[in-house]
Structures are given as structure tokens and as C-alpha cells.
């Protein structure tokens, strides 16, 4: 299944209010979202048949669309219900979900104020984002050539498809050099994030993570910060410069796809997955599991 092209798979995709056969869920080649990047999306995980923090993901999807100057024509409850029903139709318990919204093909040009807004949701099995054996030892990360843009030049708090163009370029370059991912700086030269995950460091039992002022403040990032504070672990959100990396003992990244993944190296700087990383990895995996209702 992992090697099967996504357009050749079977099952169902929720598309503009109806469930359609997987291979029939298509768009026209002159779709505005393809040519001009007017597209937003979410990445969600289901564990044991329940989608983790679905409300937060749907709210972010709608907010991302607003930042790109369009409104998704479906309410939160309808989107949530479609996600849950899709899991049932796909017969999935542990899965990845991809809601995606875009401007259609009614008008072609930079201005497309009257284009229909489409929404589709797909779900499939997607295990660990990184090789499981490598993940436990800690992944190796390189340094990206491109930087996260100044928020005055792009809507950096949206999960917009166009913002991931430099992420794909950076991840490909890193993989060609034998790394699993790449660390990106922001336009000021500060540590920002990886190509699809937020980054955390630890030293002397204290967690340090970049201020989320130039990149997406991930839902997993927020969850892990809350879990750390629940443990009484101090979390410092601040500007981190790349020359500080040798001062840290531990490093890990977070994201819906990456979950909590230890890092063993960033461009020659080595880290040892330690107690802070291991504790939060375990706490996060416990947190995402469906909670049984307490007895009355």
C-alpha cells in the first residue's frame, strides 16, 4: 500500500459535501489552487478510531482559508462529521486525514474573487513519518538553504500549500545528503522549524523552543508544551540562534505526522535522546490515545 500511487488507490473521499469513489476525486488542470497556490490544508491523525484534536484542526483550516481571503462553505460541525464518517467508510482506526480547500477553475488569473471554493477530505494508513528504527535512535537533520519568510511577506500563520514549496525543496536537498529532514532558519537568521515539524531543545532539564512568530504554531507543538508544563518542566519560548545548538543536550521535533521524534544530529552537531525527550514522547503517545469515559 505504501508504494501505491495516491491517485490509484481505492475507497472513498469526501468531496464538496458527498462521498465519491477515490479515483473520481479529481480537479481540472486550470484550477486556481494549482496555478496560484490558493489552497489550504490540514494534517490530522486518528488513533483507535478517534481523531486527535479534530476541533482545533478544523478551526485552523477555516482560519487559514480566511487568511488567504476565502471562506470554506461548510460549517465546523459538518466538516468534523465528514472526517469521522470517512474513517468509518475507509474502515480505518489508526490513520492520517487530509482536509484540503482550494479555489476552483471558474476564473483564471491572479484575481479570482468569484471562483467556487472546494473542500475535500481523504484518509489513509500512514505509520511513523520517519523510519521507526531510526526514529528511536534519533534522526539526522541538515540545514536548509531557504528560510521561513518574513510574516510581512506571506501569511505565515496559515497552513497554506504555497508556504510548503521551499519545504519540499529543502527536504529533498537534505535527503540527498543522507539526512531525514532539514532545519530552517527564519528571515532574521534565527532557528525556526523543520520542513514539516516544530523543533525543541533541552538542557539542564529546561526546554527551549523558538517563538512561533514566523512559522505555524503547531497543534502538536502546543500539546507538547502543555504536557511538559503538566510535568513541571520549564518551557522557554524565545529567539534561538544557530550558534547556540552546541549548548543543548537534547533535541526533538513535533508534528501531527512526526508526532514526537528524537533528533540525534543537526548538521554535525550531535544530541543524545535523554529523559526530557523520552518522557514527552511517552506522554504524547499516551495523550493521543482515546480516553475512556469515566464511570458515573
Coordinates of N, CA, C and O in Angstrom, one line a residue, residues 8 30 78 93-95 165 205 231 251 293:
X8 N -4.3 6.1 -7.6 CA -4.7 4.8 -8.0 C -5.3 4.0 -6.8 O -5.7 2.8 -7.0
X30 N -6.9 23.6 -14.9 CA -6.8 25.0 -14.7 C -7.4 25.5 -13.4 O -7.9 26.6 -13.3
X78 N -20.2 20.2 10.3 CA -20.3 19.4 9.1 C -18.9 18.8 8.7 O -18.8 17.7 8.3
X93 N -8.9 2.7 11.8 CA -8.8 3.1 13.2 C -7.6 4.0 13.4 O -7.8 5.0 14.0
X94 N -6.5 3.6 13.0 CA -5.3 4.4 13.1 C -5.0 5.0 11.7 O -4.6 4.2 10.8
X95 N -5.1 6.3 11.5 CA -5.0 6.8 10.1 C -4.5 8.2 10.1 O -4.5 8.9 11.2
X165 N 6.4 25.1 -0.5 CA 7.2 24.9 -1.7 C 8.7 24.8 -1.3 O 9.4 23.9 -1.7
X205 N 17.5 20.1 32.0 CA 16.1 19.9 32.4 C 15.1 20.9 31.9 O 13.9 20.8 32.2
X231 N 4.1 18.3 33.6 CA 5.1 17.5 34.3 C 6.0 18.4 35.2 O 6.9 17.9 35.9
X251 N 17.4 17.2 21.7 CA 16.6 17.9 20.6 C 15.5 16.9 20.2 O 15.8 15.7 20.0
X293 N -14.5 7.0 28.9 CA -15.4 7.9 29.7 C -15.3 7.3 31.2 O -15.4 6.1 31.4

